[in-house]
Amino acid sequence: MSTPLNLHLNYSWDTARRDLVAGSTVAAIVVPEAMAYAFIAGVDPRFGLYSAIIVTLVASIFGSSNHLINGPTNAISLMVFGALASFDESFDAYQALFLLAIIVGVIQIVIGAFKLGDLTRYVSESVILGFIAGAGLLVGIGQVGNFVGAAKKGTGEQSALVQLWETLTKGGPFNPHAIGLGLGTIVVVLLLRRVIKRYKLPRMEMLLGLIIAASVAAYFGWSIPSASGKSIVAVAGKIPPALPSFHIPEINFHWISRLFTSAVAIAFLGLVEALAVAKSIATHTRQKLDYNRQCLAEGVSNLVGGFFQCLPGSGSLTRSSINYQAGAITRLSAFYSAIIVAVVVFLFGPYARFIPKTALAGLLFITAAHLIDWKRLGYAIRASRFDAILVFVTAFSAIFISVDESVLIGVGLSIILFVPRAAKLAMRELIVTNERVVRERLPEDERSASLLVYDLEGELFFGAAPELERYLEQIKEATIADNITYVVLRVRRARNPDVVAIEHLEHFLRDAEKRGVTVLLAGLLPNFEKILRNVRFQEWFPADRLFPEEGEKYSATLHAVRNAYALLRERAGESRQELSVAEREAIYYLV
């Protein structure tokens, strides 16, 4: 059995160097992000930094992914803000924050301990896209007051739009110094990002932008308190030069009932977020992930974080991608990142009093704009009516109801829409026998040396995505093992595809094309054809590889098989002609 860190004795200096470089790069990103995410949650910036230390450190020890970076995230922080909205006093809100992290950790540990990690697959991708879209808008809305230098107005029970209106109309005059600093921060960060991308430099544009904004404010005296104790522009506040200390939060059972619904939503969203990021990177690294172990790691990190004054955290897409791109090899890169952040807090924490809130607001505007994946959002909306409904309902729920309940609303709606149609996905391999009969391949039948034929049956919705991915991977492995260049995939019995299934199919077809494998899709029903048109398959997938089902007397699969054999003859140097009438009549179905 492997140790939590799963390190081998051959951990070389070169691997350590690459992990350290990656960890340092991530630390440069996480310091400003952690402070900004604490602002989203409506709590002291130090709690975001503490989360970037403790949650990141613990998750790196117990996790499964070599590249996943845990800590405070945009979406989770926004849900924390909603959970704490009804707590007025700072002391109560902070104690509730730490208690919330503990409850979230316990829920995630239970999910991992009972090996229920697969339940996260029933949270539709469209729900997540809708939530992220709503969350991105809320992040921007929530920072307008800080950006223009107006005092925040409104109560936690009011919607974000009402609070924005109250802030803009009753928060006092706008501060031109704050607006100038905020705009300048955005411009500087975007320019630095272009330079860094062009010359492939370490990703430090957000940290540098924050330092420049703080330096400008300090130089002109805008962030220096006057005799009245106020500064021209509001600042982030002091961060004590100390590491997070052990703290047992106040246990109030009335609070537990108030926080439980939010904790469930945060726990599930955190697991979905972390597993999705880990999976996306594992597709490039080919690392085998243990999903239940990762669920346990998420839970343990949040549980421990709750006793060290941390925000609840999850896997960060931005920081994890940067960690991978910076050359990280093992989970020690996350460990190094946490240690570096701890050193920065200890040595430079007091200088946070020079950081203008409007600069952090500018960073969050940039983050919110990049948080929404517009391409995937459009893909989901175009794919089917059900996906579009899930996206819009979840997004509007986040904005007009509450950000934590929006995920639960989206999940509940997805169950109502999709589960009644659910059925286990199945795949069978077909063969063309010597007697020219197309039937299911039996164990004693030899596989064709030139053509593979498969039949998919079942509901192609997000809950069946793991089975679909596994079947498509089996087809890929079969083509590689037997050097097959032609595949007929029958989808006549594959029903109601959604955006997740279509994405898996698209990735499979594009990968096959790169490997020189021609895939013919046979038995396309009108609904399947419509969705392919909606997501613009026709722009890249050849039309002569699609064989729609056109009636009882016409077999699209047989037509696809005949075309595949004609292509094989052409490749062998023979003239490409349709099979003779006798040959065509001889091929028939028996399945």
PDB file of N, CA and C in Angstrom, residues 85-131:
ATOM      1  N   ALA A  85     -24.287  35.132   4.662  1.00  0.00           N
ATOM      2  CA  ALA A  85     -24.982  36.408   4.468  1.00  0.00           C
ATOM      3  C   ALA A  85     -25.860  36.786   5.654  1.00  0.00           C
ATOM      4  N   SER A  86     -26.392  35.804   6.360  1.00  0.00           N
ATOM      5  CA  SER A  86     -27.309  36.103   7.456  1.00  0.00           C
ATOM      6  C   SER A  86     -26.603  36.332   8.790  1.00  0.00           C
ATOM      7  N   PHE A  87     -25.267  36.221   8.814  1.00  0.00           N
ATOM      8  CA  PHE A  87     -24.507  36.462  10.040  1.00  0.00           C
ATOM      9  C   PHE A  87     -24.004  37.901  10.032  1.00  0.00           C
ATOM     10  N   ASP A  88     -24.470  38.713  10.977  1.00  0.00           N
ATOM     11  CA  ASP A  88     -24.171  40.139  10.964  1.00  0.00           C
ATOM     12  C   ASP A  88     -22.838  40.470  11.615  1.00  0.00           C
ATOM     13  N   GLU A  89     -22.579  39.976  12.786  1.00  0.00           N
ATOM     14  CA  GLU A  89     -21.362  40.325  13.498  1.00  0.00           C
ATOM     15  C   GLU A  89     -20.167  39.565  12.936  1.00  0.00           C
ATOM     16  N   SER A  90     -19.034  40.252  12.867  1.00  0.00           N
ATOM     17  CA  SER A  90     -17.826  39.639  12.303  1.00  0.00           C
ATOM     18  C   SER A  90     -17.420  38.389  13.065  1.00  0.00           C
ATOM     19  N   PHE A  91     -17.505  38.448  14.406  1.00  0.00           N
ATOM     20  CA  PHE A  91     -17.091  37.292  15.195  1.00  0.00           C
ATOM     21  C   PHE A  91     -17.949  36.077  14.863  1.00  0.00           C
ATOM     22  N   ASP A  92     -19.272  36.267  14.836  1.00  0.00           N
ATOM     23  CA  ASP A  92     -20.172  35.164  14.510  1.00  0.00           C
ATOM     24  C   ASP A  92     -19.914  34.654  13.093  1.00  0.00           C
ATOM     25  N   ALA A  93     -19.729  35.583  12.145  1.00  0.00           N
ATOM     26  CA  ALA A  93     -19.506  35.184  10.748  1.00  0.00           C
ATOM     27  C   ALA A  93     -18.229  34.367  10.616  1.00  0.00           C
ATOM     28  N   TYR A  94     -17.166  34.773  11.318  1.00  0.00           N
ATOM     29  CA  TYR A  94     -15.907  34.048  11.209  1.00  0.00           C
ATOM     30  C   TYR A  94     -16.001  32.676  11.865  1.00  0.00           C
ATOM     31  N   GLN A  95     -16.658  32.600  13.023  1.00  0.00           N
ATOM     32  CA  GLN A  95     -16.840  31.296  13.662  1.00  0.00           C
ATOM     33  C   GLN A  95     -17.694  30.383  12.780  1.00  0.00           C
ATOM     34  N   ALA A  96     -18.727  30.950  12.154  1.00  0.00           N
ATOM     35  CA  ALA A  96     -19.573  30.170  11.243  1.00  0.00           C
ATOM     36  C   ALA A  96     -18.780  29.717  10.021  1.00  0.00           C
ATOM     37  N   LEU A  97     -17.855  30.560   9.546  1.00  0.00           N
ATOM     38  CA  LEU A  97     -17.008  30.198   8.413  1.00  0.00           C
ATOM     39  C   LEU A  97     -16.190  28.955   8.726  1.00  0.00           C
ATOM     40  N   PHE A  98     -15.540  28.940   9.876  1.00  0.00           N
ATOM     41  CA  PHE A  98     -14.700  27.796  10.235  1.00  0.00           C
ATOM     42  C   PHE A  98     -15.559  26.543  10.459  1.00  0.00           C
ATOM     43  N   LEU A  99     -16.740  26.728  11.065  1.00  0.00           N
ATOM     44  CA  LEU A  99     -17.653  25.605  11.269  1.00  0.00           C
ATOM     45  C   LEU A  99     -18.145  25.063   9.930  1.00  0.00           C
ATOM     46  N   LEU A 100     -18.402  25.972   8.984  1.00  0.00           N
ATOM     47  CA  LEU A 100     -18.829  25.565   7.647  1.00  0.00           C
ATOM     48  C   LEU A 100     -17.777  24.695   6.983  1.00  0.00           C
ATOM     49  N   ALA A 101     -16.504  25.089   7.081  1.00  0.00           N
ATOM     50  CA  ALA A 101     -15.426  24.299   6.485  1.00  0.00           C
ATOM     51  C   ALA A 101     -15.376  22.899   7.092  1.00  0.00           C
ATOM     52  N   ILE A 102     -15.599  22.807   8.409  1.00  0.00           N
ATOM     53  CA  ILE A 102     -15.584  21.495   9.074  1.00  0.00           C
ATOM     54  C   ILE A 102     -16.735  20.625   8.584  1.00  0.00           C
ATOM     55  N   ILE A 103     -17.942  21.206   8.477  1.00  0.00           N
ATOM     56  CA  ILE A 103     -19.105  20.434   7.999  1.00  0.00           C
ATOM     57  C   ILE A 103     -18.880  19.958   6.568  1.00  0.00           C
ATOM     58  N   VAL A 104     -18.365  20.845   5.719  1.00  0.00           N
ATOM     59  CA  VAL A 104     -18.068  20.469   4.330  1.00  0.00           C
ATOM     60  C   VAL A 104     -17.077  19.309   4.306  1.00  0.00           C
ATOM     61  N   GLY A 105     -16.021  19.404   5.129  1.00  0.00           N
ATOM     62  CA  GLY A 105     -15.026  18.338   5.173  1.00  0.00           C
ATOM     63  C   GLY A 105     -15.614  17.016   5.604  1.00  0.00           C
ATOM     64  N   VAL A 106     -16.474  17.027   6.618  1.00  0.00           N
ATOM     65  CA  VAL A 106     -17.093  15.786   7.102  1.00  0.00           C
ATOM     66  C   VAL A 106     -17.953  15.154   6.004  1.00  0.00           C
ATOM     67  N   ILE A 107     -18.744  15.966   5.308  1.00  0.00           N
ATOM     68  CA  ILE A 107     -19.602  15.447   4.230  1.00  0.00           C
ATOM     69  C   ILE A 107     -18.743  14.806   3.138  1.00  0.00           C
ATOM     70  N   GLN A 108     -17.669  15.451   2.753  1.00  0.00           N
ATOM     71  CA  GLN A 108     -16.808  14.918   1.697  1.00  0.00           C
ATOM     72  C   GLN A 108     -16.085  13.657   2.151  1.00  0.00           C
ATOM     73  N   ILE A 109     -15.687  13.588   3.419  1.00  0.00           N
ATOM     74  CA  ILE A 109     -15.052  12.377   3.937  1.00  0.00           C
ATOM     75  C   ILE A 109     -16.037  11.205   3.914  1.00  0.00           C
ATOM     76  N   VAL A 110     -17.278  11.460   4.279  1.00  0.00           N
ATOM     77  CA  VAL A 110     -18.297  10.410   4.237  1.00  0.00           C
ATOM     78  C   VAL A 110     -18.490   9.913   2.808  1.00  0.00           C
ATOM     79  N   ILE A 111     -18.541  10.842   1.857  1.00  0.00           N
ATOM     80  CA  ILE A 111     -18.689  10.463   0.446  1.00  0.00           C
ATOM     81  C   ILE A 111     -17.516   9.596  -0.007  1.00  0.00           C
ATOM     82  N   GLY A 112     -16.282   9.994   0.380  1.00  0.00           N
ATOM     83  CA  GLY A 112     -15.110   9.213   0.002  1.00  0.00           C
ATOM     84  C   GLY A 112     -15.040   7.883   0.726  1.00  0.00           C
ATOM     85  N   ALA A 113     -15.366   7.855   2.029  1.00  0.00           N
ATOM     86  CA  ALA A 113     -15.270   6.631   2.824  1.00  0.00           C
ATOM     87  C   ALA A 113     -16.240   5.563   2.330  1.00  0.00           C
ATOM     88  N   PHE A 114     -17.433   5.983   1.908  1.00  0.00           N
ATOM     89  CA  PHE A 114     -18.421   5.028   1.407  1.00  0.00           C
ATOM     90  C   PHE A 114     -18.329   4.847  -0.114  1.00  0.00           C
ATOM     91  N   LYS A 115     -17.215   5.351  -0.676  1.00  0.00           N
ATOM     92  CA  LYS A 115     -16.954   5.185  -2.102  1.00  0.00           C
ATOM     93  C   LYS A 115     -18.131   5.662  -2.957  1.00  0.00           C
ATOM     94  N   LEU A 116     -18.610   6.852  -2.608  1.00  0.00           N
ATOM     95  CA  LEU A 116     -19.733   7.444  -3.326  1.00  0.00           C
ATOM     96  C   LEU A 116     -19.290   8.527  -4.288  1.00  0.00           C
ATOM     97  N   GLY A 117     -17.979   8.542  -4.605  1.00  0.00           N
ATOM     98  CA  GLY A 117     -17.455   9.572  -5.493  1.00  0.00           C
ATOM     99  C   GLY A 117     -18.123   9.580  -6.858  1.00  0.00           C
ATOM    100  N   ASP A 118     -18.591   8.396  -7.299  1.00  0.00           N
ATOM    101  CA  ASP A 118     -19.237   8.329  -8.608  1.00  0.00           C
ATOM    102  C   ASP A 118     -20.557   9.095  -8.647  1.00  0.00           C
ATOM    103  N   LEU A 119     -21.113   9.441  -7.458  1.00  0.00           N
ATOM    104  CA  LEU A 119     -22.353  10.216  -7.448  1.00  0.00           C
ATOM    105  C   LEU A 119     -22.169  11.579  -8.106  1.00  0.00           C
ATOM    106  N   THR A 120     -20.935  12.077  -8.097  1.00  0.00           N
ATOM    107  CA  THR A 120     -20.694  13.392  -8.676  1.00  0.00           C
ATOM    108  C   THR A 120     -20.937  13.411 -10.172  1.00  0.00           C
ATOM    109  N   ARG A 121     -20.908  12.235 -10.798  1.00  0.00           N
ATOM    110  CA  ARG A 121     -21.135  12.234 -12.249  1.00  0.00           C
ATOM    111  C   ARG A 121     -22.582  12.567 -12.596  1.00  0.00           C
ATOM    112  N   TYR A 122     -23.486  12.479 -11.605  1.00  0.00           N
ATOM    113  CA  TYR A 122     -24.878  12.812 -11.855  1.00  0.00           C
ATOM    114  C   TYR A 122     -25.152  14.300 -11.746  1.00  0.00           C
ATOM    115  N   VAL A 123     -24.111  15.087 -11.488  1.00  0.00           N
ATOM    116  CA  VAL A 123     -24.241  16.534 -11.598  1.00  0.00           C
ATOM    117  C   VAL A 123     -23.894  16.888 -13.043  1.00  0.00           C
ATOM    118  N   SER A 124     -24.894  17.250 -13.800  1.00  0.00           N
ATOM    119  CA  SER A 124     -24.713  17.466 -15.233  1.00  0.00           C
ATOM    120  C   SER A 124     -23.699  18.572 -15.516  1.00  0.00           C
ATOM    121  N   GLU A 125     -22.986  18.406 -16.604  1.00  0.00           N
ATOM    122  CA  GLU A 125     -22.048  19.434 -17.053  1.00  0.00           C
ATOM    123  C   GLU A 125     -22.790  20.734 -17.341  1.00  0.00           C
ATOM    124  N   SER A 126     -24.021  20.633 -17.796  1.00  0.00           N
ATOM    125  CA  SER A 126     -24.803  21.834 -18.083  1.00  0.00           C
ATOM    126  C   SER A 126     -25.143  22.588 -16.804  1.00  0.00           C
ATOM    127  N   VAL A 127     -25.365  21.850 -15.700  1.00  0.00           N
ATOM    128  CA  VAL A 127     -25.604  22.499 -14.410  1.00  0.00           C
ATOM    129  C   VAL A 127     -24.366  23.268 -13.974  1.00  0.00           C
ATOM    130  N   ILE A 128     -23.197  22.639 -14.122  1.00  0.00           N
ATOM    131  CA  ILE A 128     -21.943  23.297 -13.732  1.00  0.00           C
ATOM    132  C   ILE A 128     -21.702  24.529 -14.597  1.00  0.00           C
ATOM    133  N   LEU A 129     -21.932  24.420 -15.907  1.00  0.00           N
ATOM    134  CA  LEU A 129     -21.739  25.567 -16.791  1.00  0.00           C
ATOM    135  C   LEU A 129     -22.688  26.704 -16.430  1.00  0.00           C
ATOM    136  N   GLY A 130     -23.945  26.358 -16.118  1.00  0.00           N
ATOM    137  CA  GLY A 130     -24.901  27.375 -15.720  1.00  0.00           C
ATOM    138  C   GLY A 130     -24.506  28.024 -14.409  1.00  0.00           C
ATOM    139  N   PHE A 131     -24.052  27.210 -13.459  1.00  0.00           N
ATOM    140  CA  PHE A 131     -23.618  27.760 -12.171  1.00  0.00           C
ATOM    141  C   PHE A 131     -22.424  28.693 -12.351  1.00  0.00           C
TER     142      PHE A 131
END
